[in-house]
Amino acid sequence: MGKVEKKKLEMQATRDAYGKTLVELGTENHNIVVMDADLSASTRTELFAKKFPERFFNMGIAEANMIGYAAGMALSGKIVFVSTFAIFATLRPFEQIRNAVAAQNLNVKIAATHAGISVGEDGLSHQAIEDVAILRSLPNMHIFIPADSVSAVKIVKEAARINGPVYIRMSRPKTPIIYDETYEFNAGQANILIDAPEARVAMLATGNMVYEAMVCGEKLRSEGIPVIVVDVSSIKPINKELIVSVAKRARLVVTLEEHTIVGGLGGAVCELLSEEYPTKVMRIGINDVFGESGTPSALFQHFGLTAEHIYRKLIKELR
Amino acid sequence: MDEQKRIEFEKELNSLRRDILLMLYEAKSGHPGGSLSAISVISYLFLNVMRFDPANPLWEERDRFILSKGHAAPALYAILARVGYFSPKLLKTLRKLGSPLQGHPDSRKLPGVESSTGSLGQGISIAGGIALAGKMEKKSYNVYTLLGDGEIQEGQVWEALMAASQFKLDNLCIFIDNNGLQIDGPVSMVMNVDPIADKLRSFNLATMEIDGHNPDEIENAFEFFKSNKGKGVPTGIVSHTIKGKCVSFMENKSEWHGVAPSKEEVEKALDELGCIESLEDWLTEGITWER
């Protein structure tokens, strides 16, 4: 069993792409308003705040109220981006998001950063690993997870175009750039990154796990094991046709996410395939436990989310 | 307020109380106590203060009212029907499957409902957001919201008040319907919120206390709000009211928070309001009377 090699790629954080894209959007569209809950430096909304101070509102450390004010702004015709860490943007004000935003189908874009365990050293209180699961249960909600900073730009732009609520899940650390500028994004999108007519395994990955899946997929392919790797960037709506067609061509489906295995991408894929094309699904993610402190890379090792860990797990499973 | 205006207002108010009782009787569930405590201020607001156009519910310059204590929906529906947003006949459908008159107000179903409310503590934030948008766009509209006194136990209310002061929302007028009772009993026993006016003042609101059933004092409250415009401070009105106002057996009874009247009870209540004859009209035709 050889070592999994990682190619050196250019790195950028999805939140950096978000901050820059907001400024671009704000220049084009004067209806765009941004709110933050005292984390504008971290979420990068400070770039927008500097450029358009009259359209930026720091709501203080009061996320439930921020969602309500955003709903009021949206009811007044604004497109509102609200940002803070994912855990405070979704888990704390969930009921506000449900009743004020989703139920009224309002133009509030919850653009959260610092999702998942890649927050790192701050530990479990700051690591949202349940956000996709809870938001996925809401009618009208869109959920998009960029795999890199290039897709983050396109996703943020698509969120502004959509009429209705959107959740964008972004991360703290710099991550490898896997797409080039030709990348386009639409709601419901999933991209096949590595393909095979008949595969031993299909890896459906989202967010930061897309890169790990690609690295693992290349390694398996180099060893003669046919694989499919898909970036499921739109969790809701999810690309039913593509996922079913991939499941039909693979003996095993594996989901990969920096999120609890309960109710996120893994949950969505299991729900879908159990009804449309029953297939064995292996869910890789945070295995129904909370996170803890550590560097992002130490945590990815600890929770078995690196390409190396996934490779070993799959080899064992495929043997 | 001159005598004529007062008499006319009291007459309107009586009809609206009647509508609330009939609606709740028909629906067999809902919230009479808080609807009857709030209707005095709400009806004065719609009949004498706000600018709106029922034929054009989304008119940009309209004043907005957000019923933060959404369970007083019957009060809101009664006044919206009265001012012409929809036919009073719709009042008979309250809380029934398919009705736009949902148990708690739903902005997606009924014109005139500016925002869905019902989950306590949220309406004031939404009102704040609408007021903030108005400030940002230099619009002249005002935003009014009404909260229950039990509702202000929600922490979000105080977050919303902080923000209203921070953003100098002098286009926002916040009423607290201080009837002193919530479902489980007196507010002071469940979780005391007094002194409310001092709390609002300490959150930098221009604050006034009124008898929320006295038309002169209600009028003064809106004058007070008008006088605060341009001063960069939101207005807070603590409106002292009586839960179940004008129905003797409902007054000051927390048991009447969320129970609909029976046939005998609605007859007794309508009799007290001097409009027992309206029950027959209601039961046969829906609301057919001239106002």
Coordinates of C-alpha atoms in Angstrom, one line a residue:
Chain A
M1 CA 0.0 0.0 0.0
G2 CA 1.7 3.2 -1.2
K3 CA 1.7 6.6 0.4
V4 CA -1.0 9.0 -0.8
E5 CA 0.8 11.9 -2.5
K6 CA -0.8 15.3 -2.6
K7 CA -0.1 17.7 -5.4
K8 CA 0.9 21.2 -4.5
L9 CA -1.9 23.5 -5.5
E10 CA -2.5 27.2 -4.9
M11 CA -4.4 27.8 -1.7
Q12 CA -7.1 30.2 -0.8
A13 CA -9.8 30.3 1.9
T14 CA -13.4 30.2 0.7
R15 CA -14.1 33.1 3.1
D16 CA -11.5 35.3 1.3
A17 CA -13.3 34.6 -2.0
Y18 CA -16.6 35.5 -0.2
G19 CA -15.4 38.9 1.1
K20 CA -14.1 39.9 -2.4
T21 CA -17.2 38.7 -4.2
L22 CA -19.5 40.6 -1.8
V23 CA -17.8 43.8 -2.8
E24 CA -18.2 43.0 -6.5
L25 CA -21.9 42.2 -5.9
G26 CA -22.4 45.3 -3.9
T27 CA -20.9 47.4 -6.7
E28 CA -23.3 46.0 -9.2
N29 CA -26.4 45.8 -7.1
H30 CA -27.4 48.6 -4.6
N31 CA -30.0 46.4 -3.1
I32 CA -27.4 44.2 -1.5
V33 CA -27.0 44.7 2.2
V34 CA -24.7 42.9 4.6
M35 CA -25.0 42.1 8.3
D36 CA -22.5 40.6 10.6
A37 CA -22.4 39.6 14.3
D38 CA -19.1 41.1 15.5
L39 CA -17.0 38.8 13.3
S40 CA -16.6 40.9 10.2
A41 CA -12.8 40.6 10.2
S42 CA -13.0 36.8 10.3
T43 CA -15.9 36.4 7.9
R44 CA -14.3 39.0 5.6
T45 CA -17.5 41.1 5.4
E46 CA -15.3 44.0 6.6
L47 CA -14.2 44.4 3.0
F48 CA -17.9 45.2 2.1
A49 CA -18.2 47.3 5.3
K50 CA -15.3 49.5 4.2
K51 CA -16.5 50.0 0.7
F52 CA -20.2 50.4 1.5
P53 CA -20.6 51.5 5.1
E54 CA -24.1 52.7 4.6
R55 CA -25.2 49.2 3.5
F56 CA -23.3 47.3 6.2
F57 CA -24.7 46.7 9.7
N58 CA -22.8 45.2 12.6
M59 CA -25.6 43.6 14.7
G60 CA -23.4 42.8 17.6
I61 CA -23.2 39.5 19.3
A62 CA -27.0 38.9 18.9
E63 CA -27.6 36.4 16.1
A64 CA -31.3 35.7 16.7
N65 CA -32.0 39.4 16.3
M66 CA -29.7 39.6 13.3
I67 CA -31.8 37.1 11.5
G68 CA -35.0 39.0 12.4
Y69 CA -33.6 42.3 11.2
A70 CA -32.4 40.6 8.0
A71 CA -35.9 39.3 7.5
G72 CA -37.3 42.8 7.9
M73 CA -34.8 44.1 5.4
A74 CA -35.7 41.4 3.0
L75 CA -39.4 42.2 3.4
S76 CA -38.4 45.7 2.4
G77 CA -36.9 44.5 -0.9
K78 CA -33.3 44.0 0.1
I79 CA -31.0 41.1 -0.7
V80 CA -29.4 40.5 2.7
F81 CA -26.2 38.6 3.3
V82 CA -25.8 37.7 7.0
S83 CA -22.5 36.3 8.2
T84 CA -20.9 34.9 11.3
F85 CA -19.4 31.6 12.2
A86 CA -21.5 28.7 11.0
I87 CA -22.5 27.5 14.5
F88 CA -23.8 30.9 15.5
A89 CA -25.4 31.6 12.1
T90 CA -27.5 28.4 12.0
L91 CA -27.7 26.4 15.3
R92 CA -28.4 29.3 17.6
P93 CA -31.0 31.1 15.5
F94 CA -32.5 28.1 13.9
E95 CA -36.0 28.8 14.9
Q96 CA -35.7 32.4 13.7
I97 CA -34.4 31.1 10.4
R98 CA -37.3 28.8 10.2
N99 CA -40.1 31.1 11.1
A100 CA -38.9 34.5 9.9
V101 CA -36.9 33.6 6.9
A102 CA -37.7 30.2 5.4
A103 CA -41.4 30.2 6.1
Q104 CA -41.7 33.6 4.3
N105 CA -39.2 32.5 1.6
L106 CA -37.2 35.7 2.1
N107 CA -34.1 36.9 0.4
V108 CA -31.8 36.2 3.3
K109 CA -28.4 34.6 2.4
I110 CA -26.8 33.0 5.4
A111 CA -23.2 33.1 4.4
A112 CA -21.4 31.4 7.2
T113 CA -17.7 30.8 7.6
H114 CA -15.7 28.6 10.1
A115 CA -17.9 25.6 9.5
G116 CA -16.8 22.1 10.4
I117 CA -13.8 20.9 12.4
S118 CA -11.4 22.9 10.3
V119 CA -12.1 25.8 12.7
G120 CA -9.4 23.9 14.6
E121 CA -8.0 25.1 17.9
D122 CA -11.2 26.9 19.1
G123 CA -12.7 23.4 19.7
L124 CA -16.1 22.0 19.8
S125 CA -18.1 25.0 20.9
H126 CA -17.1 26.7 17.6
Q127 CA -17.3 23.7 15.3
A128 CA -20.6 23.5 13.5
I129 CA -21.0 19.9 12.3
E130 CA -24.8 19.7 12.5
D131 CA -25.7 22.9 10.4
V132 CA -26.4 21.1 7.1
A133 CA -28.6 18.5 8.8
I134 CA -30.9 21.0 10.5
L135 CA -31.1 23.5 7.6
R136 CA -31.8 20.7 5.2
S137 CA -35.1 20.1 7.0
L138 CA -36.4 23.5 6.0
P139 CA -38.7 24.0 3.0
N140 CA -37.5 26.8 0.6
M141 CA -33.9 26.6 1.9
H142 CA -31.0 26.2 -0.5
I143 CA -27.7 24.8 0.8
F144 CA -24.5 25.3 -1.1
I145 CA -21.0 24.2 -0.1
P146 CA -18.1 25.4 -2.2
A147 CA -15.2 23.0 -2.7
D148 CA -12.7 25.8 -3.1
S149 CA -12.4 29.5 -3.5
V150 CA -13.2 29.5 -7.2
S151 CA -16.5 27.7 -6.6
A152 CA -17.2 30.0 -3.6
V153 CA -17.2 33.0 -5.9
K154 CA -19.7 31.4 -8.3
I155 CA -21.9 30.1 -5.4
V156 CA -22.1 33.5 -3.7
K157 CA -23.1 35.1 -7.1
E158 CA -25.7 32.4 -7.6
A159 CA -27.1 33.0 -4.1
A160 CA -27.6 36.7 -4.9
R161 CA -29.5 35.7 -8.1
I162 CA -31.8 33.2 -6.3
N163 CA -35.1 34.5 -5.0
G164 CA -35.3 33.0 -1.5
P165 CA -33.2 31.9 1.4
V166 CA -29.7 30.3 0.8
Y167 CA -27.2 28.9 3.2
I168 CA -23.5 29.0 2.1
R169 CA -21.1 26.9 4.2
M170 CA -17.6 28.1 4.1
S171 CA -14.4 27.4 6.0
R172 CA -11.7 29.1 8.0
P173 CA -8.4 27.6 6.5
K174 CA -6.9 28.1 3.2
T175 CA -7.7 25.2 1.0
P176 CA -6.4 23.9 -2.4
I177 CA -7.9 25.5 -5.5
I178 CA -9.2 22.7 -7.6
Y179 CA -11.3 24.5 -10.2
D180 CA -10.3 27.0 -12.9
E181 CA -12.1 30.2 -13.9
T182 CA -14.3 28.3 -16.4
Y183 CA -16.2 26.8 -13.5
E184 CA -19.9 27.7 -13.3
F185 CA -22.4 27.0 -10.6
N186 CA -26.2 26.6 -10.6
A187 CA -28.5 25.4 -7.8
G188 CA -28.7 21.6 -8.0
Q189 CA -25.2 21.2 -9.3
A190 CA -22.9 18.3 -8.8
N191 CA -19.7 17.9 -10.8
I192 CA -18.1 14.6 -11.8
L193 CA -14.4 15.2 -11.2
I194 CA -13.1 11.6 -11.9
D195 CA -15.2 9.3 -14.0
A196 CA -15.3 5.6 -15.0
P197 CA -17.9 3.7 -17.0
E198 CA -18.0 1.0 -14.3
A199 CA -16.6 1.9 -10.9
R200 CA -15.7 -0.1 -7.8
V201 CA -16.5 2.9 -5.8
A202 CA -18.2 6.3 -6.2
M203 CA -17.1 9.0 -3.8
L204 CA -19.7 11.8 -3.3
A205 CA -17.9 14.6 -1.5
T206 CA -18.7 18.1 -0.4
G207 CA -16.8 21.2 0.7
N208 CA -13.2 20.5 2.0
M209 CA -13.7 16.8 1.5
V210 CA -13.8 17.2 -2.3
Y211 CA -10.0 17.7 -2.5
E212 CA -9.4 14.7 -0.2
A213 CA -11.7 12.6 -2.3
M214 CA -9.9 13.6 -5.5
V215 CA -6.5 12.8 -4.0
C216 CA -7.8 9.4 -2.8
G217 CA -9.5 8.8 -6.1
E218 CA -6.3 9.5 -8.1
K219 CA -4.4 7.0 -6.0
L220 CA -7.0 4.3 -6.4
R221 CA -7.2 4.9 -10.1
S222 CA -3.4 4.7 -10.4
E223 CA -3.7 1.3 -8.8
G224 CA -6.2 0.1 -11.4
I225 CA -9.3 0.5 -9.3
P226 CA -11.9 2.4 -11.3
V227 CA -13.5 5.2 -9.3
I228 CA -15.9 8.0 -9.7
V229 CA -15.5 11.2 -7.7
V230 CA -18.3 13.8 -7.5
D231 CA -18.3 17.3 -6.0
V232 CA -21.8 17.6 -4.5
S233 CA -21.8 21.4 -4.1
S234 CA -25.5 21.8 -4.0
I235 CA -26.9 19.8 -1.1
K236 CA -30.4 21.3 -1.4
P237 CA -31.7 21.0 -4.1
I238 CA -29.6 17.9 -4.6
N239 CA -28.9 16.5 -8.1
K240 CA -31.0 13.4 -8.0
E241 CA -30.4 12.3 -11.6
L242 CA -26.6 12.5 -11.4
I243 CA -26.4 10.7 -8.0
V244 CA -28.7 7.9 -9.2
S245 CA -26.8 7.6 -12.4
V246 CA -23.5 7.4 -10.6
A247 CA -24.9 4.9 -8.1
K248 CA -25.9 2.7 -11.0
R249 CA -22.3 2.6 -12.3
A250 CA -20.6 1.9 -8.9
R251 CA -20.6 -1.1 -6.6
L252 CA -20.2 1.1 -3.5
V253 CA -21.2 4.7 -2.8
V254 CA -19.2 6.6 -0.3
T255 CA -20.2 10.1 1.1
L256 CA -17.6 12.4 2.4
E257 CA -18.3 15.5 4.5
E258 CA -16.8 17.6 7.2
H259 CA -20.0 17.3 9.1
T260 CA -21.8 14.7 11.3
I261 CA -22.7 11.6 9.3
V262 CA -26.2 12.1 10.6
G263 CA -28.4 14.1 8.3
G264 CA -25.9 15.9 6.1
L265 CA -24.7 14.8 2.7
G266 CA -24.6 11.2 3.9
G267 CA -28.2 11.5 5.1
A268 CA -29.4 13.2 1.9
V269 CA -27.7 10.5 -0.3
C270 CA -29.1 7.6 1.8
E271 CA -32.6 9.1 1.7
L272 CA -32.4 9.6 -2.1
L273 CA -30.9 6.2 -3.0
S274 CA -33.0 4.2 -0.6
E275 CA -36.1 5.4 -2.6
E276 CA -34.6 5.6 -6.1
Y277 CA -31.9 3.0 -6.4
P278 CA -31.1 1.0 -3.2
T279 CA -27.3 0.9 -2.9
K280 CA -24.8 0.2 -0.2
V281 CA -23.7 3.6 1.1
M282 CA -20.7 4.2 3.4
R283 CA -20.9 7.5 5.2
I284 CA -17.6 9.2 6.1
G285 CA -17.7 12.2 8.3
I286 CA -17.8 13.0 12.0
N287 CA -19.1 9.8 13.4
D288 CA -21.8 11.1 15.8
V289 CA -19.4 12.6 18.2
F290 CA -18.4 16.2 18.9
G291 CA -15.2 17.8 17.8
E292 CA -12.3 19.1 19.9
S293 CA -9.3 21.4 19.8
G294 CA -6.3 20.8 17.6
T295 CA -4.9 22.0 14.3
P296 CA -7.2 21.4 11.3
S297 CA -4.7 18.9 10.0
A298 CA -4.5 17.1 13.3
L299 CA -8.2 17.0 13.5
F300 CA -8.6 15.7 10.0
Q301 CA -6.2 12.9 10.9
H302 CA -7.9 12.2 14.2
F303 CA -11.4 11.9 12.6
G304 CA -10.1 9.9 9.7
L305 CA -10.9 12.5 7.0
T306 CA -7.6 12.7 5.1
A307 CA -7.2 11.2 1.7
E308 CA -4.8 8.7 3.3
H309 CA -7.3 7.6 5.9
I310 CA -10.1 7.3 3.3
Y311 CA -7.8 5.4 1.0
R312 CA -7.0 2.8 3.7
K313 CA -10.6 2.5 4.7
L314 CA -11.7 1.9 1.1
I315 CA -9.0 -0.6 0.3
K316 CA -10.1 -2.6 3.3
E317 CA -13.7 -2.3 2.2
L318 CA -13.0 -3.3 -1.4
R319 CA -10.8 -6.2 -0.6
Chain B
M1 CA -60.2 64.3 21.5
D2 CA -63.6 65.8 20.8
E3 CA -66.7 64.1 22.0
Q4 CA -67.9 63.2 18.5
K5 CA -64.6 61.5 17.5
R6 CA -64.5 59.6 20.8
I7 CA -68.0 58.3 20.4
E8 CA -67.3 57.2 16.9
F9 CA -64.1 55.5 17.9
E10 CA -65.8 53.7 20.8
K11 CA -68.4 52.5 18.4
E12 CA -65.8 51.1 16.0
L13 CA -64.0 49.5 18.8
N14 CA -67.1 47.8 20.0
S15 CA -67.7 46.3 16.5
L16 CA -64.2 45.1 16.4
R17 CA -64.5 43.4 19.8
R18 CA -67.7 41.8 18.5
D19 CA -65.9 40.5 15.5
I20 CA -63.1 39.1 17.6
L21 CA -65.5 37.2 19.8
L22 CA -67.5 35.9 16.9
M23 CA -64.4 34.8 15.0
L24 CA -63.1 32.9 18.1
Y25 CA -66.5 31.3 18.8
E26 CA -66.6 30.1 15.2
A27 CA -63.0 28.9 15.2
K28 CA -63.5 27.1 18.6
S29 CA -59.9 27.9 19.5
G30 CA -57.7 31.0 19.7
H31 CA -56.7 33.8 22.0
P32 CA -59.5 36.2 23.2
G33 CA -57.8 37.7 26.2
G34 CA -54.8 39.3 24.5
S35 CA -56.8 40.2 21.4
L36 CA -59.3 42.2 23.5
S37 CA -56.5 43.9 25.4
A38 CA -54.7 44.9 22.2
I39 CA -57.5 45.9 20.0
S40 CA -57.9 49.5 21.4
V41 CA -54.4 50.5 20.4
I42 CA -54.4 48.5 17.1
S43 CA -57.7 50.0 16.0
Y44 CA -56.8 53.6 16.8
L45 CA -53.5 53.0 14.9
F46 CA -55.3 51.8 11.7
L47 CA -58.2 54.1 11.9
N48 CA -56.5 57.4 12.8
V49 CA -52.7 57.1 12.4
M50 CA -51.3 54.9 9.7
R51 CA -51.1 55.6 5.9
F52 CA -51.9 52.6 3.8
D53 CA -53.9 51.6 0.8
P54 CA -55.8 48.3 0.9
A55 CA -56.1 48.4 -2.9
N56 CA -52.3 48.5 -3.1
P57 CA -51.1 46.6 -0.1
L58 CA -47.4 46.8 -1.2
W59 CA -47.4 50.5 -1.7
E60 CA -43.8 51.4 -0.9
E61 CA -44.6 54.5 1.2
R62 CA -47.1 52.8 3.4
D63 CA -46.7 52.7 7.2
R64 CA -46.2 49.2 8.5
F65 CA -47.7 47.4 11.5
I66 CA -46.1 44.2 12.8
L67 CA -48.1 42.3 15.4
S68 CA -45.2 40.8 17.4
K69 CA -47.6 39.1 19.8
G70 CA -49.0 37.1 16.8
H71 CA -51.5 35.2 18.9
A72 CA -53.6 38.4 19.0
A73 CA -54.3 37.6 15.3
P74 CA -58.1 38.0 15.6
A75 CA -57.5 41.6 16.6
L76 CA -55.4 42.1 13.5
Y77 CA -57.8 40.3 11.2
A78 CA -60.8 42.3 12.5
I79 CA -59.1 45.6 11.8
L80 CA -57.7 44.5 8.4
A81 CA -61.2 43.5 7.3
R82 CA -62.7 46.7 8.7
V83 CA -60.3 48.9 6.7
G84 CA -60.9 46.9 3.5
Y85 CA -58.0 44.5 3.0
F86 CA -60.5 41.7 2.5
S87 CA -64.2 40.8 2.9
P88 CA -65.4 40.5 6.5
K89 CA -66.9 37.2 5.4
L90 CA -63.5 35.8 5.5
L91 CA -63.5 36.2 9.2
K92 CA -65.6 33.1 9.5
T93 CA -62.7 31.0 8.2
L94 CA -60.3 31.8 11.0
R95 CA -58.1 28.8 11.8
K96 CA -59.8 26.6 9.3
L97 CA -58.0 24.4 6.7
G98 CA -57.1 26.5 3.7
S99 CA -58.0 29.8 5.2
P100 CA -55.7 32.8 4.7
L101 CA -56.6 33.6 8.3
Q102 CA -54.1 31.3 9.9
G103 CA -53.9 30.8 13.7
H104 CA -51.0 33.2 13.7
P105 CA -50.6 35.8 11.0
D106 CA -49.0 34.6 7.7
S107 CA -47.7 37.3 5.4
R108 CA -47.7 34.8 2.5
K109 CA -51.4 34.2 2.7
L110 CA -53.1 37.5 3.7
P111 CA -52.7 41.0 2.3
G112 CA -52.1 43.6 5.0
V113 CA -50.1 41.2 7.1
E114 CA -46.6 42.7 6.8
S115 CA -44.8 39.8 8.3
S116 CA -45.6 36.4 9.6
T117 CA -45.4 36.4 13.4
G118 CA -46.4 34.2 16.3
S119 CA -43.1 32.9 17.5
L120 CA -42.7 35.4 20.4
G121 CA -39.8 37.9 20.3
Q122 CA -39.3 37.8 16.6
G123 CA -41.7 40.4 15.4
I124 CA -39.9 43.3 17.0
S125 CA -36.7 42.3 15.2
I126 CA -38.5 42.1 11.9
A127 CA -40.1 45.5 12.6
G128 CA -36.6 46.9 13.4
G129 CA -35.3 45.5 10.1
I130 CA -38.1 47.2 8.2
A131 CA -37.5 50.5 10.0
L132 CA -33.7 50.2 9.3
A133 CA -34.4 49.6 5.6
G134 CA -36.7 52.8 5.7
K135 CA -33.9 54.8 7.3
M136 CA -31.3 53.5 4.8
E137 CA -33.5 54.4 1.9
K138 CA -34.6 57.7 3.5
K139 CA -38.2 56.7 3.3
S140 CA -40.8 58.6 5.3
Y141 CA -42.8 55.6 6.4
N142 CA -43.2 54.6 10.1
V143 CA -43.1 51.2 11.6
Y144 CA -45.3 50.2 14.5
T145 CA -45.1 47.0 16.5
L146 CA -47.0 45.6 19.4
L147 CA -45.6 43.1 21.9
G148 CA -47.1 41.3 24.8
D149 CA -45.7 41.8 28.3
G150 CA -45.1 38.1 28.6
E151 CA -43.4 38.2 25.2
I152 CA -40.7 40.5 26.5
Q153 CA -39.4 37.6 28.6
E154 CA -37.8 36.5 25.3
G155 CA -34.2 37.6 25.2
Q156 CA -34.4 38.5 21.5
V157 CA -36.7 41.4 22.4
W158 CA -33.8 43.1 24.3
E159 CA -31.4 42.4 21.4
A160 CA -33.9 44.1 19.1
L161 CA -34.2 47.1 21.4
M162 CA -30.4 47.5 21.6
A163 CA -30.3 47.5 17.8
A164 CA -33.2 49.9 17.5
S165 CA -31.4 52.5 19.7
Q166 CA -28.0 51.8 18.1
F167 CA -29.4 52.5 14.6
K168 CA -31.4 55.5 15.8
L169 CA -34.7 54.1 14.6
D170 CA -36.9 57.1 15.4
N171 CA -39.3 55.7 12.7
L172 CA -40.1 52.8 15.0
C173 CA -42.8 52.9 17.6
I174 CA -42.9 49.9 20.0
F175 CA -46.0 49.2 22.1
I176 CA -46.0 46.8 25.0
D177 CA -49.5 45.5 25.7
N178 CA -49.1 45.4 29.4
N179 CA -52.1 43.4 30.5
G180 CA -50.1 41.7 33.3
L181 CA -51.2 38.1 32.5
Q182 CA -49.7 35.3 30.5
I183 CA -50.8 31.7 30.0
D184 CA -49.5 30.3 33.3
G185 CA -50.7 33.3 35.4
P186 CA -49.6 36.8 36.4
V187 CA -46.5 37.9 34.5
S188 CA -45.1 39.1 37.9
M189 CA -45.4 35.5 39.2
V190 CA -44.2 33.6 36.1
M191 CA -41.2 35.8 35.4
N192 CA -41.4 39.4 36.4
V193 CA -40.7 42.0 33.7
D194 CA -41.4 45.1 35.8
P195 CA -40.5 47.9 35.7
I196 CA -41.0 47.8 32.0
A197 CA -40.8 51.6 31.4
D198 CA -37.6 51.9 33.3
K199 CA -36.1 49.1 31.3
L200 CA -37.1 50.7 28.0
R201 CA -35.6 54.0 29.2
S202 CA -32.4 52.3 30.1
F203 CA -32.3 50.9 26.5
N204 CA -32.4 54.5 25.4
L205 CA -36.0 54.6 24.1
A206 CA -38.2 57.7 24.4
T207 CA -40.7 56.1 26.8
M208 CA -44.2 56.9 27.8
E209 CA -46.9 55.0 29.9
I210 CA -50.5 55.2 29.0
D211 CA -53.9 53.7 29.8
G212 CA -54.2 51.6 26.7
H213 CA -58.0 51.8 26.6
N214 CA -58.3 55.5 27.0
P215 CA -58.6 57.1 23.5
D216 CA -57.1 60.4 24.6
E217 CA -54.0 58.7 26.1
I218 CA -53.7 56.5 23.0
E219 CA -53.8 59.7 20.9
N220 CA -51.2 61.2 23.1
A221 CA -48.9 58.2 22.6
F222 CA -48.9 58.7 18.9
E223 CA -48.3 62.5 19.3
F224 CA -45.4 61.6 21.5
F225 CA -44.0 59.3 18.8
K226 CA -44.4 62.0 16.2
S227 CA -42.5 64.4 18.5
N228 CA -39.6 62.0 18.8
K229 CA -39.2 61.8 15.0
G230 CA -35.9 63.5 14.0
K231 CA -34.4 62.9 17.5
G232 CA -32.8 59.6 16.6
V233 CA -34.5 57.6 19.3
P234 CA -37.0 54.8 19.0
T235 CA -40.3 55.3 20.9
G236 CA -41.5 52.8 23.6
I237 CA -45.1 52.9 24.8
V238 CA -46.1 50.9 27.9
S239 CA -49.8 50.5 27.3
H240 CA -51.5 49.4 30.5
T241 CA -54.5 47.3 29.4
I242 CA -56.9 44.7 30.7
K243 CA -56.8 41.2 29.4
G244 CA -60.3 40.3 28.0
K245 CA -61.3 44.0 28.1
C246 CA -65.1 44.7 28.0
V247 CA -66.2 41.1 28.6
S248 CA -66.8 40.9 32.3
F249 CA -66.1 37.2 32.8
M250 CA -62.9 37.4 30.7
E251 CA -61.4 40.5 32.2
N252 CA -58.1 40.0 34.1
K253 CA -58.4 36.2 33.8
S254 CA -55.3 34.4 32.5
E255 CA -57.6 31.4 31.9
W256 CA -59.0 33.4 28.9
H257 CA -55.5 33.6 27.3
G258 CA -56.1 30.8 24.8
V259 CA -59.6 29.5 25.1
A260 CA -62.5 30.2 22.7
P261 CA -66.0 31.1 24.1
S262 CA -68.8 28.6 24.0
K263 CA -72.3 29.4 22.6
E264 CA -73.5 30.6 26.0
E265 CA -70.4 32.5 26.7
V266 CA -70.4 34.3 23.3
E267 CA -74.0 35.2 23.8
K268 CA -73.3 36.7 27.2
A269 CA -70.3 38.6 25.9
L270 CA -72.2 40.0 22.9
D271 CA -75.0 40.9 25.2
E272 CA -72.6 42.9 27.3
L273 CA -71.3 44.6 24.2
G274 CA -74.9 45.5 23.2
C275 CA -74.8 43.5 20.0
I276 CA -76.4 40.2 20.7
E277 CA -78.4 40.5 17.5
S278 CA -75.2 40.2 15.5
L279 CA -74.9 36.5 16.4
E280 CA -77.9 35.6 14.4
D281 CA -76.5 37.4 11.3
W282 CA -73.2 35.8 11.8
L283 CA -74.6 32.3 12.2
T284 CA -76.8 32.6 9.1
E285 CA -75.0 34.8 6.6
G286 CA -71.6 35.6 7.8
I287 CA -71.0 39.2 8.6
T288 CA -73.6 41.2 6.7
W289 CA -74.2 44.1 8.9
E290 CA -73.5 47.7 7.9
R291 CA -71.1 49.5 10.1

